[in-house]
Coordinates of C-alpha atoms in Angstrom, one line a residue:
P1 CA 178.4 276.5 -68.3
N2 CA 180.2 279.1 -66.1
L3 CA 183.3 277.0 -65.8
L4 CA 183.3 276.5 -69.6
T5 CA 182.8 280.2 -70.2
R6 CA 185.8 281.1 -68.0
D7 CA 188.0 278.6 -69.7
I8 CA 187.0 279.6 -73.2
G9 CA 187.7 283.3 -72.4
R10 CA 191.1 282.5 -70.8
I11 CA 192.5 279.9 -73.2
F12 CA 191.1 281.0 -76.6
F13 CA 190.7 284.8 -76.2
G14 CA 193.3 285.7 -73.5
R15 CA 190.7 287.3 -71.2
D16 CA 189.9 285.9 -67.7
L17 CA 186.4 287.2 -67.4
Q18 CA 185.4 285.5 -64.2
C19 CA 185.1 288.7 -62.3
A20 CA 182.7 290.1 -64.9
Q21 CA 180.1 287.4 -64.4
C22 CA 177.8 289.5 -62.2
H23 CA 179.0 293.0 -63.0
D24 CA 181.6 294.8 -65.0
H25 CA 185.1 294.0 -63.8
P26 CA 185.8 296.3 -60.8
L27 CA 189.5 296.8 -61.8
V28 CA 189.7 296.1 -65.5
D29 CA 187.8 298.6 -67.7
D30 CA 188.0 296.3 -70.7
Y31 CA 186.1 293.4 -69.1
L32 CA 182.4 293.9 -69.3
Q33 CA 179.5 291.8 -68.0
S34 CA 178.2 291.8 -71.5
D35 CA 181.5 290.2 -72.7
Y36 CA 181.0 287.4 -70.1
Q37 CA 177.3 286.9 -70.8
G38 CA 178.0 286.9 -74.6
L39 CA 180.4 284.0 -74.3
L40 CA 178.1 282.3 -71.8
A41 CA 175.3 282.4 -74.4
F42 CA 177.3 279.9 -76.6
V43 CA 177.4 277.2 -73.9
A44 CA 174.5 277.9 -71.5
P45 CA 171.8 276.1 -73.5
G46 CA 172.7 272.5 -72.6
Y47 CA 172.0 269.5 -70.3
I48 CA 173.9 266.6 -68.8
K49 CA 173.6 263.4 -70.7
T50 CA 175.0 259.9 -70.0
V51 CA 176.4 258.1 -73.0
N52 CA 178.2 254.7 -73.3
K53 CA 181.7 254.8 -74.8
P54 CA 183.9 251.8 -75.6
G55 CA 186.1 250.8 -72.7
P56 CA 189.9 250.3 -73.0
P57 CA 190.8 247.2 -74.9
D58 CA 191.9 244.1 -73.1
K59 CA 195.3 242.4 -73.5
E60 CA 194.2 240.6 -76.6
G61 CA 193.1 243.9 -78.2
K62 CA 189.4 243.2 -77.9
P63 CA 187.1 246.1 -77.0
G64 CA 186.5 246.4 -73.3
K65 CA 183.2 246.8 -71.5
P66 CA 181.3 250.0 -72.3
V67 CA 182.0 252.9 -69.9
A68 CA 179.2 255.3 -68.9
V69 CA 180.4 258.9 -69.5
K70 CA 178.6 262.1 -68.7
I71 CA 178.7 264.8 -71.4
Y72 CA 177.3 268.3 -71.6
A73 CA 175.0 268.2 -74.6
E74 CA 173.8 271.2 -76.5
K75 CA 170.2 272.3 -77.1
D76 CA 168.4 275.3 -78.7
G77 CA 168.9 278.5 -76.8
N78 CA 167.5 282.0 -76.5
D79 CA 169.0 285.4 -75.5
I80 CA 170.5 285.7 -72.1
S81 CA 168.9 288.3 -69.8
F82 CA 171.2 289.8 -67.1
E83 CA 171.7 292.8 -64.9
S84 CA 174.5 294.1 -62.8
V85 CA 174.3 293.3 -59.1
F86 CA 175.4 297.0 -58.6
V87 CA 172.7 298.5 -60.9
K88 CA 169.3 296.9 -60.0
D89 CA 166.2 297.0 -62.3
T90 CA 168.3 297.8 -65.4
K91 CA 167.9 294.7 -67.6
H92 CA 170.1 293.9 -70.5
R93 CA 170.0 291.1 -73.1
T94 CA 172.6 289.5 -75.3
G95 CA 172.8 286.7 -77.8
P96 CA 176.0 284.8 -78.4
R97 CA 178.9 287.2 -78.9
L98 CA 182.6 286.7 -79.3
V99 CA 185.0 288.9 -77.3
G100 CA 185.1 292.4 -78.8
E101 CA 182.4 291.9 -81.3
K102 CA 178.7 292.5 -81.6
S103 CA 176.0 289.9 -80.9
M104 CA 175.5 287.4 -83.7
L105 CA 172.1 287.4 -85.4
E106 CA 170.6 283.9 -85.4
P107 CA 167.8 282.5 -87.5
D108 CA 164.3 282.6 -86.0
R109 CA 163.2 279.0 -85.5
M110 CA 160.2 277.4 -83.9
P111 CA 161.4 276.1 -80.5
T112 CA 161.1 272.4 -79.6
S113 CA 159.2 271.4 -76.5
G114 CA 161.1 271.4 -73.2
S115 CA 160.8 267.7 -72.7
V116 CA 162.3 266.8 -76.2
K117 CA 166.1 266.7 -76.1
T118 CA 167.4 266.4 -79.7
R119 CA 170.3 267.9 -81.7
P120 CA 169.7 271.6 -81.9
L121 CA 168.5 272.9 -85.3
H122 CA 171.0 275.8 -84.9
S123 CA 174.3 275.0 -83.1
R124 CA 175.8 278.0 -81.2
R125 CA 178.9 276.0 -80.4
Q126 CA 179.5 275.3 -84.1
M127 CA 178.9 279.0 -84.8
M128 CA 181.5 280.0 -82.1
A129 CA 184.1 277.6 -83.6
I130 CA 183.6 278.9 -87.1
H131 CA 183.6 282.6 -86.3
A132 CA 186.5 282.4 -83.8
T133 CA 188.8 280.7 -86.3
D134 CA 187.8 282.5 -89.6
G135 CA 190.5 285.1 -89.0
S136 CA 188.2 288.0 -88.3
N137 CA 188.4 287.9 -84.5
R138 CA 191.4 289.8 -83.4
A139 CA 191.3 288.6 -79.8
F140 CA 191.5 285.0 -80.8
N141 CA 194.3 285.6 -83.4
E142 CA 196.5 287.6 -81.1
N143 CA 196.0 285.3 -78.1
I144 CA 197.2 282.2 -80.1
A145 CA 200.2 284.2 -81.5
N146 CA 201.0 285.5 -78.0
R147 CA 200.9 282.1 -76.4
L148 CA 203.3 280.6 -79.0
W149 CA 205.6 283.7 -78.8
G150 CA 205.7 283.3 -75.0
M151 CA 206.4 279.6 -75.3
M152 CA 209.5 280.4 -77.5
M153 CA 210.6 283.5 -75.7
G154 CA 209.8 282.7 -72.1
R155 CA 207.4 285.6 -71.8
G156 CA 204.5 286.7 -74.1
L157 CA 204.1 290.2 -75.4
V158 CA 201.1 290.1 -73.0
D159 CA 201.9 288.6 -69.7
P160 CA 200.1 286.8 -68.1
P161 CA 198.7 285.5 -71.4
D162 CA 195.1 285.3 -70.0
F163 CA 195.0 288.8 -68.7
H164 CA 195.1 291.0 -71.8
H165 CA 193.6 294.4 -71.3
R166 CA 194.4 298.1 -71.8
D167 CA 196.3 298.4 -68.5
N168 CA 198.3 295.3 -69.3
P169 CA 199.0 295.9 -72.9
P170 CA 201.4 294.1 -75.2
S171 CA 205.0 295.3 -74.6
R172 CA 205.1 295.8 -78.4
P173 CA 201.6 296.7 -79.6
R174 CA 202.5 296.9 -83.3
L175 CA 204.3 293.6 -83.1
M176 CA 201.3 292.0 -81.4
R177 CA 199.1 293.2 -84.2
E178 CA 201.5 292.0 -86.8
L179 CA 201.8 288.5 -85.2
G180 CA 198.1 288.1 -85.1
E181 CA 197.8 289.0 -88.8
R182 CA 200.7 286.6 -89.6
M183 CA 198.9 283.8 -87.8
V184 CA 195.8 284.3 -89.9
A185 CA 197.9 284.6 -93.1
M186 CA 199.5 281.2 -92.2
K187 CA 196.0 279.8 -91.6
F188 CA 197.0 279.1 -88.0
N189 CA 199.8 276.8 -89.0
M190 CA 201.6 276.7 -85.6
K191 CA 204.6 274.8 -86.9
E192 CA 205.3 277.4 -89.5
F193 CA 204.7 280.2 -87.0
L194 CA 207.2 278.7 -84.5
V195 CA 209.8 278.4 -87.3
Q196 CA 209.5 282.1 -88.1
V197 CA 209.8 283.1 -84.5
A198 CA 213.0 280.9 -84.1
L199 CA 214.5 282.6 -87.2
S200 CA 213.7 286.1 -85.9
K201 CA 216.4 288.5 -84.6
A202 CA 214.3 288.9 -81.4
Y203 CA 214.7 285.2 -80.6
Q204 CA 218.5 285.4 -81.2
R205 CA 219.2 288.4 -79.1
I206 CA 221.8 288.5 -76.2
Y207 CA 220.8 288.3 -72.5
D208 CA 223.1 290.9 -71.0
L209 CA 223.0 294.7 -71.3
P210 CA 225.8 295.6 -73.8
R211 CA 228.4 298.1 -72.8
I212 CA 227.3 300.9 -75.1
P213 CA 228.9 304.4 -75.5
N214 CA 227.4 307.5 -74.1
L215 CA 223.9 307.9 -75.6
D216 CA 222.7 310.9 -73.5
S217 CA 222.0 313.2 -76.4
E218 CA 220.1 310.5 -78.4
V219 CA 218.1 309.4 -75.4
K220 CA 217.2 312.9 -74.5
I221 CA 216.0 313.6 -78.0
E222 CA 214.0 310.4 -78.0
K223 CA 212.6 311.3 -74.6
E224 CA 211.4 314.7 -75.8
K225 CA 209.7 313.2 -78.9
L226 CA 208.0 310.6 -76.7
Q227 CA 206.7 313.3 -74.2
A228 CA 205.3 315.3 -77.2
A229 CA 203.7 312.2 -78.6
L230 CA 202.1 311.4 -75.3
V231 CA 200.5 314.9 -75.2
E232 CA 199.0 314.3 -78.7
L233 CA 197.9 310.8 -77.7
E234 CA 196.0 312.2 -74.7
K235 CA 194.0 314.4 -77.2
K236 CA 193.2 311.3 -79.3
I237 CA 192.1 309.3 -76.3
H238 CA 189.8 312.2 -75.2
K239 CA 188.3 312.4 -78.7
A240 CA 187.9 308.6 -79.0
R241 CA 186.1 308.5 -75.6
E242 CA 183.7 311.1 -76.9
H243 CA 182.9 309.0 -79.9
Y244 CA 182.4 305.9 -77.7
D245 CA 180.1 307.7 -75.3
L246 CA 177.9 309.0 -78.1
A247 CA 177.7 305.5 -79.7
A248 CA 177.0 303.9 -76.3
D249 CA 174.1 306.3 -75.7
Q250 CA 172.6 305.5 -79.1
W251 CA 173.0 301.7 -78.5
Q252 CA 171.3 302.0 -75.1
E253 CA 168.4 303.8 -76.7
K254 CA 168.1 301.0 -79.3
E255 CA 168.4 298.4 -76.5
A256 CA 165.5 300.0 -74.5
R257 CA 163.3 299.7 -77.6
Y258 CA 164.4 296.1 -78.3
I259 CA 163.9 294.6 -74.8
P260 CA 160.1 294.7 -74.7
A261 CA 159.9 293.0 -78.1
A262 CA 162.4 290.4 -77.0
L263 CA 160.5 289.8 -73.8
E264 CA 157.3 289.3 -75.8
V265 CA 159.1 286.8 -78.1
E266 CA 160.4 284.9 -75.1
K267 CA 156.9 284.8 -73.6
L268 CA 155.5 283.6 -77.0
R269 CA 158.3 281.0 -77.3
K270 CA 157.5 279.5 -73.9
E271 CA 153.8 279.5 -74.7
Y272 CA 154.5 277.8 -78.1
A273 CA 156.8 275.2 -76.5
T274 CA 154.2 274.4 -73.8
L275 CA 151.4 274.1 -76.3
D276 CA 153.6 272.1 -78.6
S277 CA 154.4 269.6 -75.8
Q278 CA 150.7 269.6 -74.6
T279 CA 149.3 269.1 -78.1
G280 CA 151.7 266.3 -78.8
K281 CA 150.7 264.5 -75.6
L282 CA 146.9 265.0 -76.3
K283 CA 147.4 263.7 -79.9
A284 CA 149.2 260.6 -78.6
A285 CA 146.5 260.0 -76.0
W286 CA 143.7 260.4 -78.6
E287 CA 145.4 258.1 -81.1
A288 CA 146.0 255.5 -78.4
G289 CA 142.4 255.7 -77.2
R290 CA 141.1 255.5 -80.7
K291 CA 143.1 252.4 -81.5
Q292 CA 141.8 250.8 -78.3
A293 CA 138.2 251.7 -79.0
E294 CA 138.5 250.5 -82.6
S295 CA 139.9 247.2 -81.3
E296 CA 137.0 246.7 -78.9
V297 CA 134.5 247.5 -81.7
N298 CA 136.1 244.8 -83.8
V299 CA 135.8 242.3 -80.9
V300 CA 132.1 243.3 -80.5
Q301 CA 131.4 242.8 -84.2
E302 CA 133.1 239.3 -84.1
L303 CA 131.2 238.3 -81.0
T304 CA 127.9 239.5 -82.5
R305 CA 128.5 237.4 -85.6
A306 CA 129.2 234.4 -83.3
V307 CA 126.0 234.7 -81.3
G308 CA 123.6 233.4 -84.1
P309 CA 125.6 230.2 -84.9
L310 CA 126.0 229.6 -81.2
A311 CA 122.2 229.8 -80.6
K312 CA 121.6 227.3 -83.4
A313 CA 124.2 225.0 -81.8
V314 CA 122.3 225.1 -78.5
E315 CA 118.9 224.2 -80.2
I316 CA 120.6 221.2 -82.0
V317 CA 122.8 219.9 -79.2
K318 CA 120.6 220.6 -76.1
D319 CA 123.8 220.4 -74.0
G320 CA 124.2 222.3 -70.7
D321 CA 127.8 223.2 -71.3
V322 CA 127.0 224.8 -74.7
Q323 CA 124.1 226.7 -73.1
A324 CA 126.4 228.0 -70.4
L325 CA 128.9 229.1 -73.0
Q326 CA 126.1 230.9 -74.9
K327 CA 125.2 232.7 -71.8
R328 CA 128.7 233.8 -71.0
V329 CA 129.2 235.0 -74.6
R330 CA 126.1 237.1 -74.4
E331 CA 127.1 238.6 -71.0
K332 CA 130.6 239.4 -72.3
L333 CA 129.1 241.0 -75.5
E334 CA 126.9 243.3 -73.4
K335 CA 129.8 244.3 -71.2
L336 CA 132.0 245.0 -74.3
K337 CA 129.2 247.0 -75.9
A338 CA 128.9 249.2 -72.8
S339 CA 132.7 249.5 -72.5
S340 CA 133.1 250.3 -76.2
K341 CA 130.4 252.9 -76.1
A342 CA 132.2 254.6 -73.0
K343 CA 135.6 254.4 -74.8
M344 CA 134.2 255.9 -77.9
A345 CA 132.7 258.8 -75.9
K346 CA 136.0 259.2 -74.1
N347 CA 137.9 259.1 -77.3
A348 CA 135.6 261.7 -78.8
D349 CA 136.3 263.9 -75.8
A350 CA 140.1 263.3 -76.2
E351 CA 139.8 264.2 -79.9
K352 CA 137.9 267.4 -79.0
K353 CA 140.6 268.4 -76.5
Y354 CA 143.4 267.6 -79.0
K355 CA 141.8 269.7 -81.8
A356 CA 141.1 272.5 -79.4
S357 CA 144.8 272.4 -78.3
Q358 CA 145.9 272.2 -81.9
L359 CA 143.9 275.4 -82.7
K360 CA 145.7 277.1 -79.8
W361 CA 149.0 275.7 -81.0
E362 CA 148.4 277.0 -84.5
A363 CA 147.4 280.4 -83.1
S364 CA 150.5 280.4 -80.9
K365 CA 152.7 279.5 -83.9
K366 CA 151.2 282.4 -85.9
G367 CA 151.6 284.7 -82.9
L368 CA 155.3 283.7 -82.5
K369 CA 156.0 284.3 -86.2
Q370 CA 154.4 287.7 -85.8
G371 CA 156.5 288.3 -82.7
Y372 CA 159.6 287.4 -84.7
A373 CA 158.6 289.8 -87.4
N374 CA 158.0 292.6 -84.9
R375 CA 161.3 292.0 -83.2
L376 CA 163.5 291.7 -86.4
P377 CA 163.8 295.4 -87.3
L378 CA 164.5 296.3 -83.7
R379 CA 167.0 293.4 -83.5
Q380 CA 168.8 294.6 -86.6
A381 CA 168.8 298.2 -85.4
L382 CA 170.4 297.1 -82.1
A383 CA 173.1 295.0 -83.9
E384 CA 173.9 298.0 -86.1
A385 CA 174.1 300.3 -83.1
E386 CA 176.3 297.8 -81.2
K387 CA 178.8 297.6 -84.0
P388 CA 180.2 301.2 -83.6
V389 CA 180.2 300.8 -79.8
R390 CA 182.5 297.8 -80.0
L391 CA 184.6 299.6 -82.7
H392 CA 185.1 302.8 -80.7
R393 CA 185.6 300.9 -77.4
S394 CA 188.4 298.9 -79.1
N395 CA 189.9 302.1 -80.4
V396 CA 189.9 303.6 -76.9
A397 CA 191.5 300.4 -75.6
D398 CA 194.2 300.4 -78.3
L399 CA 195.0 304.1 -77.6
V400 CA 195.1 303.6 -73.8
S401 CA 197.3 300.5 -74.3
L402 CA 199.6 302.6 -76.5
R403 CA 199.8 305.2 -73.8
T404 CA 200.7 302.7 -71.2
T405 CA 203.4 301.2 -73.5
M406 CA 204.8 304.7 -74.2
Q407 CA 204.9 305.6 -70.5
S408 CA 206.8 302.4 -69.9
R409 CA 209.2 303.2 -72.7
L410 CA 209.6 306.7 -71.3
A411 CA 210.5 305.2 -67.9
T412 CA 213.1 303.0 -69.6
L413 CA 214.7 306.0 -71.2
E414 CA 214.8 307.8 -67.8
K415 CA 216.5 304.6 -66.4
L416 CA 219.0 304.7 -69.3
L417 CA 219.9 308.3 -68.6
E418 CA 220.3 307.5 -64.9
F419 CA 222.4 304.5 -65.7
S420 CA 224.6 306.5 -68.1
K421 CA 225.1 309.2 -65.4
L422 CA 226.0 306.6 -62.7
N423 CA 228.3 304.8 -65.1
E424 CA 230.1 308.0 -65.9
E425 CA 230.5 308.7 -62.2
V426 CA 232.0 305.2 -61.7
N427 CA 234.5 305.8 -64.6
V428 CA 235.4 309.2 -63.2
A429 CA 236.0 307.7 -59.8
K430 CA 238.2 305.0 -61.3
G431 CA 240.2 307.7 -63.1
S432 CA 240.7 309.9 -60.0
S433 CA 240.9 307.7 -56.9
G434 CA 241.3 304.4 -58.6
E435 CA 238.3 302.8 -57.0
P436 CA 234.6 304.0 -56.9
S437 CA 232.7 303.7 -53.7
E438 CA 230.6 300.6 -52.9
E439 CA 227.5 302.7 -52.7
L440 CA 228.0 304.2 -56.2
V441 CA 228.7 300.7 -57.7
F442 CA 225.7 299.3 -55.9
R443 CA 223.4 302.0 -57.3
R444 CA 224.8 301.6 -60.8
N445 CA 224.3 297.8 -60.7
R446 CA 220.8 298.1 -59.3
I447 CA 219.8 300.4 -62.2
E448 CA 221.5 298.0 -64.6
D449 CA 219.5 295.1 -63.3
S450 CA 216.3 297.1 -63.6
L451 CA 217.2 298.0 -67.2
V452 CA 217.9 294.3 -68.0
V453 CA 214.4 293.4 -66.7
R454 CA 212.7 296.2 -68.6
L455 CA 214.5 295.5 -71.8
S456 CA 214.0 291.7 -71.7
R457 CA 210.3 292.2 -71.0
S458 CA 210.0 294.3 -74.2
H459 CA 212.3 291.8 -76.0
V460 CA 215.1 294.2 -76.7
L461 CA 217.2 291.6 -74.8
S462 CA 216.5 287.9 -74.5
L463 CA 214.7 286.7 -71.4
L464 CA 216.7 284.1 -69.4
R465 CA 214.5 281.1 -68.7
P466 CA 215.2 277.6 -67.7
L467 CA 214.4 274.5 -69.7
T468 CA 211.5 272.5 -68.3
P469 CA 212.4 269.2 -66.6
E470 CA 211.2 267.4 -69.7
Q471 CA 213.2 269.6 -72.1
Y472 CA 216.3 269.3 -69.9
C473 CA 216.0 265.5 -69.9
W474 CA 215.4 265.0 -73.6
S475 CA 218.0 267.6 -74.6
T476 CA 220.6 265.8 -72.3
L477 CA 219.7 262.4 -73.8
R478 CA 220.1 263.7 -77.4
V479 CA 223.3 265.6 -76.7
T480 CA 225.0 262.6 -75.2
G481 CA 223.8 260.2 -77.9
V482 CA 221.7 258.1 -75.5
Y483 CA 218.5 258.8 -77.5
Q484 CA 220.1 258.0 -80.8
R485 CA 221.4 254.7 -79.6
Y486 CA 218.0 253.6 -78.4
F487 CA 216.3 254.9 -81.5
A488 CA 218.7 252.8 -83.7
G489 CA 217.8 249.8 -81.6
E490 CA 214.1 250.2 -81.9
E491 CA 214.5 250.9 -85.7
A492 CA 216.4 247.6 -86.0
K493 CA 213.6 245.8 -84.3
L494 CA 211.0 247.3 -86.6
R495 CA 213.1 246.5 -89.7
K496 CA 213.4 242.9 -88.5
K497 CA 209.7 242.7 -87.8
F498 CA 208.7 243.8 -91.2
S499 CA 211.7 242.3 -93.0
L500 CA 212.9 245.7 -94.3
P501 CA 216.4 245.9 -95.8
S502 CA 218.8 248.2 -94.0
G503 CA 218.8 250.8 -96.8
A504 CA 215.0 251.0 -97.2
Q505 CA 213.6 254.4 -96.2
L506 CA 211.0 254.2 -93.4
T507 CA 207.5 255.6 -94.0
R508 CA 206.1 258.4 -91.8
D509 CA 204.0 255.9 -89.8
Q510 CA 207.0 253.6 -89.3
L511 CA 209.1 256.5 -88.1
R512 CA 206.3 257.4 -85.7
Q513 CA 206.3 253.8 -84.4
V514 CA 210.0 253.9 -83.8
E515 CA 209.8 257.3 -82.0
E516 CA 207.0 256.1 -79.8
A517 CA 208.9 252.9 -78.9
T518 CA 212.0 254.9 -78.1
F519 CA 210.0 257.3 -75.9
N520 CA 208.4 254.4 -74.0
V521 CA 211.8 252.8 -73.4
L522 CA 213.4 256.1 -72.2
K523 CA 210.5 257.8 -70.4
G524 CA 211.7 256.4 -67.1
H525 CA 214.6 258.8 -67.2
L526 CA 212.1 261.7 -66.9
Q527 CA 211.3 260.8 -63.3
N528 CA 214.6 262.0 -61.9
F529 CA 214.5 265.3 -63.9
V530 CA 210.9 266.0 -62.8
R531 CA 211.7 265.1 -59.2
Y532 CA 214.7 267.5 -59.0
Y533 CA 213.9 270.3 -61.4
G534 CA 210.1 270.5 -61.4
A535 CA 208.1 272.6 -58.9
G536 CA 205.5 271.0 -56.7
A537 CA 202.2 269.8 -58.0
G538 CA 199.9 272.7 -58.8
Q539 CA 202.7 275.3 -58.7
P540 CA 203.8 277.5 -61.6
Q541 CA 206.5 275.5 -63.5
G542 CA 208.1 278.4 -65.5
D543 CA 210.2 279.9 -62.7
F544 CA 213.9 279.0 -62.1
F545 CA 215.0 277.8 -58.7
A546 CA 218.1 276.0 -57.5
T547 CA 218.3 273.4 -54.7
A548 CA 220.9 271.3 -53.0
D549 CA 219.3 268.1 -54.4
Q550 CA 219.8 269.4 -58.0
A551 CA 223.5 270.0 -57.3
L552 CA 223.9 266.6 -55.7
F553 CA 222.1 264.9 -58.7
A554 CA 224.3 266.8 -61.2
V555 CA 227.6 266.1 -59.3
N556 CA 227.1 262.6 -57.8
G557 CA 224.1 261.2 -59.7
S558 CA 225.0 258.0 -61.5
T559 CA 222.4 258.7 -64.1
L560 CA 223.9 261.9 -65.5
N561 CA 227.5 260.6 -65.1
S562 CA 226.6 257.5 -67.1
Y563 CA 225.3 259.6 -70.0
V564 CA 228.8 261.2 -70.6
N565 CA 230.7 257.9 -70.8
P566 CA 232.2 257.3 -74.3
A567 CA 230.0 255.1 -76.5
S568 CA 229.8 254.4 -80.2
G569 CA 230.3 257.8 -81.7
N570 CA 228.8 260.0 -79.0
V571 CA 230.3 263.4 -78.3
T572 CA 232.7 262.1 -75.6
D573 CA 233.9 259.4 -78.0
R574 CA 234.4 261.9 -80.8
M575 CA 236.4 264.2 -78.6
I576 CA 238.7 261.3 -77.6
K577 CA 239.3 260.3 -81.2
A578 CA 239.7 263.9 -82.4
G579 CA 243.0 264.7 -84.1
D580 CA 243.7 267.9 -82.3
H581 CA 242.3 270.0 -79.4
R582 CA 240.5 272.5 -81.7
V583 CA 238.5 269.7 -83.4
A584 CA 237.7 268.3 -79.9
A585 CA 236.5 271.7 -78.8
E586 CA 234.3 272.2 -81.9
E587 CA 232.8 268.7 -81.5
L588 CA 232.0 269.5 -77.9
Y589 CA 230.4 272.9 -78.5
L590 CA 228.5 272.0 -81.6
A591 CA 227.0 268.9 -79.8
V592 CA 226.1 270.4 -76.5
L593 CA 225.5 274.1 -77.2
S594 CA 224.8 274.0 -81.0
R595 CA 227.4 276.7 -81.7
M596 CA 231.1 277.0 -82.6
P597 CA 233.4 277.9 -79.7
D598 CA 235.3 281.2 -79.7
D599 CA 239.1 281.4 -79.5
E600 CA 239.1 281.8 -75.8
E601 CA 236.9 278.8 -75.3
I602 CA 239.1 276.7 -77.6
G603 CA 242.1 277.8 -75.6
Q604 CA 240.5 276.7 -72.4
I605 CA 239.6 273.3 -73.8
A606 CA 243.1 272.7 -75.2
A607 CA 244.7 273.8 -71.9
Y608 CA 242.5 271.4 -69.9
L609 CA 243.1 268.4 -72.3
E610 CA 246.9 269.1 -72.3
S611 CA 247.0 269.3 -68.5
S612 CA 245.4 265.9 -68.1
D613 CA 247.3 262.6 -68.6
R614 CA 243.9 260.8 -69.0
N615 CA 242.3 261.9 -72.2
K616 CA 239.2 259.8 -71.8
E617 CA 238.5 261.1 -68.3
A618 CA 239.2 264.7 -69.3
A619 CA 236.7 264.4 -72.2
R620 CA 234.0 263.0 -69.9
E621 CA 234.6 265.9 -67.5
L622 CA 234.4 268.5 -70.2
V623 CA 231.1 267.1 -71.6
W624 CA 229.7 266.9 -68.0
S625 CA 230.7 270.5 -67.2
L626 CA 229.0 271.9 -70.3
L627 CA 225.9 269.9 -69.6
N628 CA 225.8 271.7 -66.2
S629 CA 226.6 275.1 -67.6
A630 CA 224.2 278.0 -67.5
E631 CA 224.2 278.2 -71.3
F632 CA 222.8 274.7 -71.6
R633 CA 220.4 275.0 -68.7
F634 CA 218.9 278.2 -69.9
N635 CA 217.2 278.7 -73.3
H636 CA 219.1 275.9 -75.1

């Protein structure tokens, strides 16, 4: 359950709550022990169960032998009781609760006995799934949006994506809120969301700091506004914390009243479950004994009826064997009468115990219902008191997050002023002495690099990031036409298999089959790209690194060089057949970089093609060089 709780918090709500398992997080104010325990309450009620699932099919497609699989099954649960390891003897309780929300009120049901493992009458897991995805949970909405944004941009608005808190806020808080709301409006349609991100101006921004004119006056005005806004924000934070403290005091007062009633209900539930199990066993024993006793009574009655005819038979036959049989029957009858009498007495005792236990069970059931009734108003009062606590706490967190973001923005403005000043000094030095000092240029460049990092993290500039090995491989195969050739081959095979005419449009399922077949044929190409461009197993895969092996693979590798050979309409072939150098340049840039070349690039391509007496080889080299360019390797 604890492993599941951590994964649920990280993956679905963007909060790694592991360090809040036994106490409030020591470093992150937003991560409370009650947050962790609230999520734990969804999955803690459970047990390990072994089930048989169909094994993998054999070569003929027949189902394989069943495979035993262990699953974590759900059962009915109660509130979780917890206390901080740093604050002893202060008990708290929580029901299932999503991050940032109050505990969920559950229906009061009669518990099943501990030995009976059946599907729970009320599923907390289902309740979590419904309420997490109904659009009302801000943490879930923004976490999904942030992860998709980060996948497209190379960095989320919150980074790392599973460590969202007030001191690690979104770089753009308003945008984060807007993205979460858009995700809900789109009904969590991830494809539509990704399309909108790809069409955004943010996704299409440049990577380098543009050479902008002197903005000192504008930056200084913005800085003064920001400083004044920070002063006002501090007042709002102070006021919000006062509201939170007041709400927290009222909630703790309600919790102190609720806990005794909750403990009494827990005691009554255990008592009821024990009596329910005990009464069930006593009833089963009584019914089994009764059936056995009744069976023996029937045997006694039958034997009694048989004694008279048997005595007459002895008088008539005068046979020793018949006399012996009569004797054995009478002896057996006497034994059965004694046994039947004892069993009837024992069964009467079992019935007495069962009925006594049933009376206790009924009294326990009545007591538990009364316990539920006594707890209900206290439970409702606690839930109502918890609601403003969560609301005010969220408000404090938002304001503190905004302060952190504004402070970061203020630091960026100061860097801009420093960069502007150093840039001006460099220009003055160039005008007077002709060459600025190395130290001055170094300081200016260092500030520029710092600004690029700051502005890319806030998505003012694009973040430079490498393609994954898989993306690099499939992009290369598509650009060079290798993928399309194999796809056409697999499509031809499918058309032949189903006798489809060449002009007939394929169905979605048929297209999927062709795509899967193409993938299976080409997936071996992935091995080289993963080997050279992937980090080691278990290491972060998002960081860029360059190695000698990568360079040797790109320069001398027969695989990459074979891709750029001219073949039936690929980009190399189209360049060779182009009527002029401008058309060849456009074919190259559109195919490899998905953009038109500028005049300078067209001139470079034309000059290279004119300088070579082997048009085919020159085209291959140009395609190869663009495949190894930084523009293709990063963010393509």
